Coordinates of C-alpha atoms and ligand atoms in Angstrom, one line a residue:
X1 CA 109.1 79.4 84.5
X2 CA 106.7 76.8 84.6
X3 CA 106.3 75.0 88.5
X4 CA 107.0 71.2 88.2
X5 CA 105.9 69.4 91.2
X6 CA 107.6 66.0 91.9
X7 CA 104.6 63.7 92.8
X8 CA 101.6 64.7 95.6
X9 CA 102.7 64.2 99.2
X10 CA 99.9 61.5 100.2
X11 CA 99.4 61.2 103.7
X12 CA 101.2 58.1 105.2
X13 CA 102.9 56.3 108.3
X14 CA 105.4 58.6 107.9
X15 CA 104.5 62.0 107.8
X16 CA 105.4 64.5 105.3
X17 CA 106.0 67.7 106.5
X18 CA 104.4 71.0 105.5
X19 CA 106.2 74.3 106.1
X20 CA 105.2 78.5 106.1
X21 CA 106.9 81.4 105.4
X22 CA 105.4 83.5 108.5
X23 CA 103.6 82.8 111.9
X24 CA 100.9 84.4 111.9
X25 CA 97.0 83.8 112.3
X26 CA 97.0 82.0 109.1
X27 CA 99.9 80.4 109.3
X28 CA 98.2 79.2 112.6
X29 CA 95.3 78.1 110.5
X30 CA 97.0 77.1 108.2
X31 CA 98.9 74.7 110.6
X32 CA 95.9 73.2 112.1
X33 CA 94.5 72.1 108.8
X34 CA 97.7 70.5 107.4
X35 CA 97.8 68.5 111.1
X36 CA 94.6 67.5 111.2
X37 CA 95.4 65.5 107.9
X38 CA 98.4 64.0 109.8
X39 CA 101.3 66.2 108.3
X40 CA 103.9 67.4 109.9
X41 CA 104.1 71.6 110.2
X42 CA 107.6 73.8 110.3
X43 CA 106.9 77.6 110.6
X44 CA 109.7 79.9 109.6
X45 CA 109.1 83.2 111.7
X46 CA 111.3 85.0 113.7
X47 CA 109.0 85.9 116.7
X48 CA 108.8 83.2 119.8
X49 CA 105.4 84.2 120.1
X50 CA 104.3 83.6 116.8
X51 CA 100.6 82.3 116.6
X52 CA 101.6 79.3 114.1
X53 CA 105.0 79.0 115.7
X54 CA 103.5 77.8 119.1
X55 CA 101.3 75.3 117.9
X56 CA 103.5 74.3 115.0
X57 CA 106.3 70.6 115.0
X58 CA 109.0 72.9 114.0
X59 CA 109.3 77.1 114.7
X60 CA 112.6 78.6 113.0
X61 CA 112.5 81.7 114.8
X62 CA 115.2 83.7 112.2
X63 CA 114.0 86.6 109.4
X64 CA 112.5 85.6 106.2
X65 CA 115.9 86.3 104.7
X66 CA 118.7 84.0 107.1
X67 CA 120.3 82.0 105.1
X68 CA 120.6 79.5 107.9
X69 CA 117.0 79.3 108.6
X70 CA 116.0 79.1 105.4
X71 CA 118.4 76.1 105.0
X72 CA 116.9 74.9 108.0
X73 CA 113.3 75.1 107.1
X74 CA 114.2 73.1 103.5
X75 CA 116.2 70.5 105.0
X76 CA 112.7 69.6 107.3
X77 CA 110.3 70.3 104.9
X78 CA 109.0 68.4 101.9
X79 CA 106.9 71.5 100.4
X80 CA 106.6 75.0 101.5
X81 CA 104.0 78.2 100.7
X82 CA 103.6 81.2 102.5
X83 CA 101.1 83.1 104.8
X84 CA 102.6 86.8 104.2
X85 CA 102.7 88.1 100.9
X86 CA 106.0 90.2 101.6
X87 CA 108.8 87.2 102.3
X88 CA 111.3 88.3 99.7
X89 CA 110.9 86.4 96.1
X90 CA 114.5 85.6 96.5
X91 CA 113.9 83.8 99.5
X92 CA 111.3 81.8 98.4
X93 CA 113.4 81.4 95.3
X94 CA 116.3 80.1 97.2
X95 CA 114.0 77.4 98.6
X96 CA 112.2 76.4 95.2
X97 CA 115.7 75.4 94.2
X98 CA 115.4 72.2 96.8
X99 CA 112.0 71.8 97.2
X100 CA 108.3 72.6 95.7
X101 CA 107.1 76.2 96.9
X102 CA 103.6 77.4 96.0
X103 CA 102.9 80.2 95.4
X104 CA 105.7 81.0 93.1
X105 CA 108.4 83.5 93.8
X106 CA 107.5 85.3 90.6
X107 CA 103.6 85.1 91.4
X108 CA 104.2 86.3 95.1
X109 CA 106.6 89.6 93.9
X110 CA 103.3 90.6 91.0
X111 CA 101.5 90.9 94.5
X112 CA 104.2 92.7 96.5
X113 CA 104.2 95.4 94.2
X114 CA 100.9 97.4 92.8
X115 CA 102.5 98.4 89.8
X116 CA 103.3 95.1 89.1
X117 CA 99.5 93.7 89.9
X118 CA 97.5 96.4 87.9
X119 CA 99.9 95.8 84.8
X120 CA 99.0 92.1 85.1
X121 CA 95.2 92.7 85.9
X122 CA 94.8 95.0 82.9
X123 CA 96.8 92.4 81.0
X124 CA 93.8 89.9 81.9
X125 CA 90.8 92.8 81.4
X126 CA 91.4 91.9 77.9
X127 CA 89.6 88.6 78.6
X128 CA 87.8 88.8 81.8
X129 CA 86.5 92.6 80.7
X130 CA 87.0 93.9 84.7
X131 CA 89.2 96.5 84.9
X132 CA 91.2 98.2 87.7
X133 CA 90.4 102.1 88.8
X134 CA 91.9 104.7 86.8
X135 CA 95.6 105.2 88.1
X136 CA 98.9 106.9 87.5
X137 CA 102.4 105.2 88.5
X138 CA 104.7 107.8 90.2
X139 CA 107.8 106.9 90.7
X140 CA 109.7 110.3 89.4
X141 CA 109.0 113.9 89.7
X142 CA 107.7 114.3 85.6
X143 CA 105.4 111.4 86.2
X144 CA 103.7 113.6 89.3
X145 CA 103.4 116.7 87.5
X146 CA 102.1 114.7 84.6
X147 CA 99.3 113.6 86.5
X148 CA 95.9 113.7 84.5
X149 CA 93.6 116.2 86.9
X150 CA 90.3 113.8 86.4
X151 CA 92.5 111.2 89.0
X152 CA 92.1 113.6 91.5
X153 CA 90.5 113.0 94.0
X154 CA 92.6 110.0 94.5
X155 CA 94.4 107.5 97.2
X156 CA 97.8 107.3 96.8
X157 CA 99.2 104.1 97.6
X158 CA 103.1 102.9 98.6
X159 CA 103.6 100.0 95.5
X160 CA 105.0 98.3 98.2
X161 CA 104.7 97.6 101.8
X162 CA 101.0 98.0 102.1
X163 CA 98.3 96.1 104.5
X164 CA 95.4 97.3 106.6
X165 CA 95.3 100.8 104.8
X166 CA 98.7 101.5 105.9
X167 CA 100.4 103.0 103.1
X168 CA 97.5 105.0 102.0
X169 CA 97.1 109.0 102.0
X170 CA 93.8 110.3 100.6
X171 CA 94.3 113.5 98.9
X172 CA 92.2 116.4 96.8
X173 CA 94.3 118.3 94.8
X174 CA 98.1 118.6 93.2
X175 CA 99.6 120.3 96.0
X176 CA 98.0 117.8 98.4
X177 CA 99.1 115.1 96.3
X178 CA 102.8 116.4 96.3
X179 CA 102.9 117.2 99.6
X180 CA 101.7 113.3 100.6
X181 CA 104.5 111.9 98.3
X182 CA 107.1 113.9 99.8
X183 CA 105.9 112.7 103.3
X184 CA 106.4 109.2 101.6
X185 CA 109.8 109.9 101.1
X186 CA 109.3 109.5 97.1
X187 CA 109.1 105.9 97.0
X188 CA 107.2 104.6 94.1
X189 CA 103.6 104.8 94.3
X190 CA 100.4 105.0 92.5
X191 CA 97.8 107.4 92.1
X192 CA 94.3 105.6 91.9
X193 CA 91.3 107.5 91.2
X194 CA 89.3 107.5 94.3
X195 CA 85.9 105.8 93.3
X196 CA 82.4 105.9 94.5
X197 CA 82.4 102.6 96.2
X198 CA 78.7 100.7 96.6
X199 CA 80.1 97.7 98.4
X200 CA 83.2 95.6 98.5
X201 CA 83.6 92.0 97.8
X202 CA 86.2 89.4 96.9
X203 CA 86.9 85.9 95.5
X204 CA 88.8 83.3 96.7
X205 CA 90.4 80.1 94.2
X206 CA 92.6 77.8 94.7
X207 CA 94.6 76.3 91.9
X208 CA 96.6 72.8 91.5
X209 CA 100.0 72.3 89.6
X210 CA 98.1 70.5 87.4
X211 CA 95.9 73.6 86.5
X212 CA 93.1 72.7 88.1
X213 CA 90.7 75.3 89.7
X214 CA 88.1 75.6 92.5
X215 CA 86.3 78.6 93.4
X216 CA 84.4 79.3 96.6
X217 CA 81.5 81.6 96.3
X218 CA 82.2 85.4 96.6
X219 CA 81.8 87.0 99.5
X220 CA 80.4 90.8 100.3
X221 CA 83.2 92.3 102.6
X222 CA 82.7 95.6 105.1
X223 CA 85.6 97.4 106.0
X224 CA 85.7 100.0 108.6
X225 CA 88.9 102.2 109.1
X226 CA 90.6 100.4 106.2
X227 CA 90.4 97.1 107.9
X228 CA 88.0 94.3 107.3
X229 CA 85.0 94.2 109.8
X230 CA 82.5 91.7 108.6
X231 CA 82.4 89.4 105.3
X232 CA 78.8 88.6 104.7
X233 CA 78.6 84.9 103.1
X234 CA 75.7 83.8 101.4
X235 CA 74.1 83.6 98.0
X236 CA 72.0 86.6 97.6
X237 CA 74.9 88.8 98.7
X238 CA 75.4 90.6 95.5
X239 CA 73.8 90.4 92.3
X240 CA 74.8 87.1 90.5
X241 CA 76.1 89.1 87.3
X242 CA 78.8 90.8 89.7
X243 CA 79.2 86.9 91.4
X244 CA 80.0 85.6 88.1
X245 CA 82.1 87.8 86.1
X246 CA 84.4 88.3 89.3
X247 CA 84.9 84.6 89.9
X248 CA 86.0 84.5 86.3
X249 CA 88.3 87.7 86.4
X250 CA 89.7 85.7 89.5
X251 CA 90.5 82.0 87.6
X252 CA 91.8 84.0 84.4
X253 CA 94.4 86.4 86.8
X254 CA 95.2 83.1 88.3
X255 CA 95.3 81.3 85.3
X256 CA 97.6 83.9 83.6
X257 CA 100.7 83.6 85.8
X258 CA 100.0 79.7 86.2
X259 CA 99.5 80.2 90.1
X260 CA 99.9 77.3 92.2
X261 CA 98.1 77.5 95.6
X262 CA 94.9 79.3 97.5
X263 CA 95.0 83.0 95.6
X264 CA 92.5 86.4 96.9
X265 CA 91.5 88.8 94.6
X266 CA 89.7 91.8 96.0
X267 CA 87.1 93.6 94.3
X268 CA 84.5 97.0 94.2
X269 CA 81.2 97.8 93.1
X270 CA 81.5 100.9 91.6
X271 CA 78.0 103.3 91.1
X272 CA 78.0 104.5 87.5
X273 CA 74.2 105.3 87.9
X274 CA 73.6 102.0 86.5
X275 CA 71.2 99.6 88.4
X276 CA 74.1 97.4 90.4
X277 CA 76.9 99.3 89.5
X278 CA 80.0 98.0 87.7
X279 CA 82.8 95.7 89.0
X280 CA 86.6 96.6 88.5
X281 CA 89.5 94.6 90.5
X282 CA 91.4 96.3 93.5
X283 CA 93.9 93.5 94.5
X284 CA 95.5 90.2 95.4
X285 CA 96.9 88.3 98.1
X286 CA 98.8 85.0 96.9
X287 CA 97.4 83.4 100.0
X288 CA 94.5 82.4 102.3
X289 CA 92.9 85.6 103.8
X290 CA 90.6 87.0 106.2
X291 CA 87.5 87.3 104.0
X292 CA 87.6 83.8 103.4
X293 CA 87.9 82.9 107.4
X294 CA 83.8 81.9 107.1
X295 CA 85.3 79.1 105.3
X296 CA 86.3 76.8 108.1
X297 CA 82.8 76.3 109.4
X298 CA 80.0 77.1 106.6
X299 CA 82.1 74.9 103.9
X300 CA 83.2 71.3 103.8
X301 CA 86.4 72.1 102.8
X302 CA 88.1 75.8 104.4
X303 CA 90.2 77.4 102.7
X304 CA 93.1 76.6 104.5
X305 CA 92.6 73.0 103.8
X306 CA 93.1 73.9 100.1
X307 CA 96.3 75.3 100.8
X308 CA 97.3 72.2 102.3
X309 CA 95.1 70.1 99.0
X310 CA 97.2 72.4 96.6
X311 CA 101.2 72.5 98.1
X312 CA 101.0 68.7 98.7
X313 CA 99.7 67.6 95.3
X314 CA 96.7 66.7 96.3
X315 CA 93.6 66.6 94.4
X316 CA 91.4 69.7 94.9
X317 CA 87.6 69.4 95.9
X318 CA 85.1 71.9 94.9
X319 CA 84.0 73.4 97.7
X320 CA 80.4 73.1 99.2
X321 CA 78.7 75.9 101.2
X322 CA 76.7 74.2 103.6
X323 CA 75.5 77.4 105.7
X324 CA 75.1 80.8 105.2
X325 CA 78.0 82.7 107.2
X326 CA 78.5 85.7 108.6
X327 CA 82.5 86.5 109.9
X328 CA 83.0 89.5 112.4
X329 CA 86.6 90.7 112.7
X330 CA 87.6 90.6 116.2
X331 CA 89.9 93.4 116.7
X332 CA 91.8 94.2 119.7
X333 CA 89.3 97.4 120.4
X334 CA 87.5 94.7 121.5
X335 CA 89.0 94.2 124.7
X336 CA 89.2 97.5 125.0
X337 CA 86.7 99.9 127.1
X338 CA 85.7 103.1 126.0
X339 CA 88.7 104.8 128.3
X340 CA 91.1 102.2 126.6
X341 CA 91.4 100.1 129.9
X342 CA 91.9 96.3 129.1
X343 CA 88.2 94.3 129.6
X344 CA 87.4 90.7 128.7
X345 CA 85.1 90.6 126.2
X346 CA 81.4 88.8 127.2
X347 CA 83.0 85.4 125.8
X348 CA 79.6 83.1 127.5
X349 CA 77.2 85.4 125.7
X350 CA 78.2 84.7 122.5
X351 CA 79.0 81.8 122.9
X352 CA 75.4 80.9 124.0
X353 CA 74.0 81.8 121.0
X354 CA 73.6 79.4 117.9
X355 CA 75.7 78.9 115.2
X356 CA 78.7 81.1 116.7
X357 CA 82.3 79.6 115.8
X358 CA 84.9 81.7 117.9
X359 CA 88.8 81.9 116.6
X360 CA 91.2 83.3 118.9
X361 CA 94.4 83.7 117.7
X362 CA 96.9 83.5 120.9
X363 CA 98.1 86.5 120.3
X364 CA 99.7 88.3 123.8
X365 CA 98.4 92.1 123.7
X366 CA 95.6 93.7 122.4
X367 CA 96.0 97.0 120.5
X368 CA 93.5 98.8 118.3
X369 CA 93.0 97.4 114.9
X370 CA 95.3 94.3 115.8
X371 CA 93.5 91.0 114.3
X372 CA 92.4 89.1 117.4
X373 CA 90.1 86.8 116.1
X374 CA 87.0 86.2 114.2
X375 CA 83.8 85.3 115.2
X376 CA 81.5 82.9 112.4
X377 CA 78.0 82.7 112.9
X378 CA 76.4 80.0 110.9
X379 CA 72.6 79.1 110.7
X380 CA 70.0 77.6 108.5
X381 CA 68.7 80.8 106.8
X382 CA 70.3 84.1 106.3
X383 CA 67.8 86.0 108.3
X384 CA 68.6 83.6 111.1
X385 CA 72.4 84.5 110.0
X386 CA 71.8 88.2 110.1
X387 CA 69.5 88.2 113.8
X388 CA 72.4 86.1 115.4
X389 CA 75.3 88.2 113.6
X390 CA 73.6 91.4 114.6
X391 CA 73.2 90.1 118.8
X392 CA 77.0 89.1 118.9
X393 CA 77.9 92.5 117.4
X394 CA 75.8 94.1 120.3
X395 CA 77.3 91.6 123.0
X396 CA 81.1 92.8 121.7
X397 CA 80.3 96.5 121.5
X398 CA 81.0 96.1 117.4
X399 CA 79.3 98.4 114.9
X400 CA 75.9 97.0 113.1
X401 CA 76.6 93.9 110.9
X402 CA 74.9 95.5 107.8
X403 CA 76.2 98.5 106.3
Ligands
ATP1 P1 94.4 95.0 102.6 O1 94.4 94.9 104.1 O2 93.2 94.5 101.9 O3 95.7 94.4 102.0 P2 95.4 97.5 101.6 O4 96.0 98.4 102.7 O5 96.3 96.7 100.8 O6 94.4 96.6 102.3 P3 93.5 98.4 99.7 O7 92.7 97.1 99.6 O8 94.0 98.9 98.3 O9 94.7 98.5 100.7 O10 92.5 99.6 100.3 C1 92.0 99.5 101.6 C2 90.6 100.0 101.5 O11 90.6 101.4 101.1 C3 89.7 99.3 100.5 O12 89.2 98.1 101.0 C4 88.6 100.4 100.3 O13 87.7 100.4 101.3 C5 89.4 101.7 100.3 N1 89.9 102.0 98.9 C6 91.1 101.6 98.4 N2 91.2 102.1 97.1 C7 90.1 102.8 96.9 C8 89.7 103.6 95.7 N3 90.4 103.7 94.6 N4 88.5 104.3 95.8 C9 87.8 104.2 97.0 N5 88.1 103.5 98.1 C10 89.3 102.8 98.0
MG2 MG1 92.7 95.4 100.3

């Protein structure tokens, strides 16, 4: 079904109002961009504590799936996307039928479910040429005995349901292998190959419902634990043959299921014993995401405003880097001391130091691995960048900025 969008929603006297599926941190960013171009925000999340719910017009605080909420949400709303990629397609479906909703239903439930996303990103490999990592789906008994050996050792991965690493069981051998989809209580899965990674990196585009595309710059992500530590921002961060073919791979897989909105994709550097190693595509999120955070203060137009550019209609700039950017993930470990006591973090000496951007999220309890905030340091040269990036990491007690 092709998306047909009634007319942009142009800022006026009257204010149009933009809504969310999901309050979280960027929802909450998401939120401040759409009001700083003088629409209205409504934020469907159940929790009253919501990060976009506090600071959003309207907070419908039922699940993705009340009927009455989602009533609610459409009968305030002029357009709606979403910040979470697992609201229920027939939720967002249910809405489309009243108003416009970017991303699609149909393109949200390809990235809900990795069988779903790899069969579409080897459909587009045919033109794009980057592949995913060898993989098996498992979803019955035959298809994990009939698991080719040479995938082993592998990561086996819930289809759905995943985030942060959760989801995830590295295993060795068969037995292993069984055992860990047992403990997953047989749900469908997949089997990827686990692959000798020589960096991570990803690309963020955001496409119109007129087709249009823009394309920030790809950036060179660190993950620690599973989670995303630092994205390192600047040209230079990866050989431009990489930089190229995955910005392609990422406007063709958007291209292919005529997405409407800001769209992820996630890639790795694989070593092959070639010189730079080869690229193949790990996954999507059909939404801003926290690799892109840098946007906000190296760019003259953030990703979240693009959200806001593509749900309404409006037309969407190419973006310009202005400043190299580094982004530290600011974790609840940070407010943590070594014995797990709670500690506020050294917030004057960062902030004395040039080109830092803090983000806090108001969120009420810090737990390990819970995303806090991020931290963007800006500068006029990437050694600058680095020295500054580096200092901040030392002031929070974070691990080195380069890898
Ligand atoms: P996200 O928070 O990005 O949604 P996720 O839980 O959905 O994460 P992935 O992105 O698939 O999961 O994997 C998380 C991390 O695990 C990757 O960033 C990478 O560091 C590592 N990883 C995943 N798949 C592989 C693989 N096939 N080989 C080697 N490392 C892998
Ligand atoms: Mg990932």
């Amino acid at each position: 079904m092709n998306p047909v969008f009634p007319g942009a929603l142009l800022p006026k006297s009257q204010p149009a109002t933009l809504g969310v599926m999901g309050g979280g941190q960027l929802g909450r960013m998401f939120v401040h961009a759409a009001q700083r171009m003088g629409y209205n925000t409504a934020v469907l999340d159940a929790d009253p504590q919501s990060p976009a719910g506090r600071v959003s017009h309207h907070h419908i605080q039922t699940d993705y799936t009340d009927e009455a909420g989602l009533q609610q949400l459409a009968s305030v709303c002029d357009a709606v996307t979403t910040e979470f990629e697992n609201v229920p397609a027939a939720s967002l479906n249910a809405l489309a039928s009243t108003l416009p909703v970017s991303p699609s239903a149909a393109c949200v439930a390809i990235a809900q479910n990795r069988i779903e996303e790899k069969a579409h990103f080897t459909a587009c490999a045919a033109v794009s040429g980057v592949s995913v990592a060898p993989y098996a789906v498992i979803q019955t008994l035959a298809q994990l005995q009939a698991v080719p050996a040479n995938l082993l050792p592998g990561i086996l991965k819930t289809a759905r349901m995943g985030y942060d690493g959760k989801g995830q069981v590295r295993v060795k051998n068969a037995a292993e292998l069984a055992a860990a989809w047992a403990d997953l209580r047989g749900v469908p899965c997949v089997l990827e190959k686990r692959m000798p990674l020589r960096a991570e990196c990803s690309v963020i585009v955001a496409r119109g419902w007129d087709g249009s595309v823009v394309s920030f710059a790809l950036q060179r992500n660190v993950h620690v634990d599973g989670i995303l530590a630092v994205t390192h921002a600047y040209q230079s961060n990866m050989p431009v043959a990489h930089v190229n073919r995955a910005q392609a791979a990422t406007e063709s897989i958007a291209k292919h299921i005529n997405y409407v909105g800001v769209l992820c994709v996630e890639f790795f550097i694989v070593d092959d014993g070639s010189k730079h190693g080869s690229l193949i595509v790990n996954e999507m999120a059909p939404r801003p995401h926290n690799s892109g955070h840098y946007t906000m203060d190296a760019c003259d137009v953030s990703q979240f405003d693009l959200q806001v550019h593509a749900m309404a209609g409006l037309p969407l700039p190419q973006p310009r880097q202005h400043s190299p950017a580094i982004m530290l993930n600011l974790l609840g470990d940070v407010w943590l001391d070594a014995h797990g006591k709670s500690r506020t973090p050294d917030w004057a000496a960062v902030l004395a130091l040039p080109g830092t951007h803090l983000h806090l999220y108001g969120k009420q309890g810090a737990r390990p691995g819970r995303k806090m905030g991020h931290l963007t340091i800006t500068g006029a040269d990437v050694e600058g960048v680095k020295a500054v990036a580096q200092q901040a990491a030392d002031v929070l007690g974070l691990p080195g900025v380069d890898d």
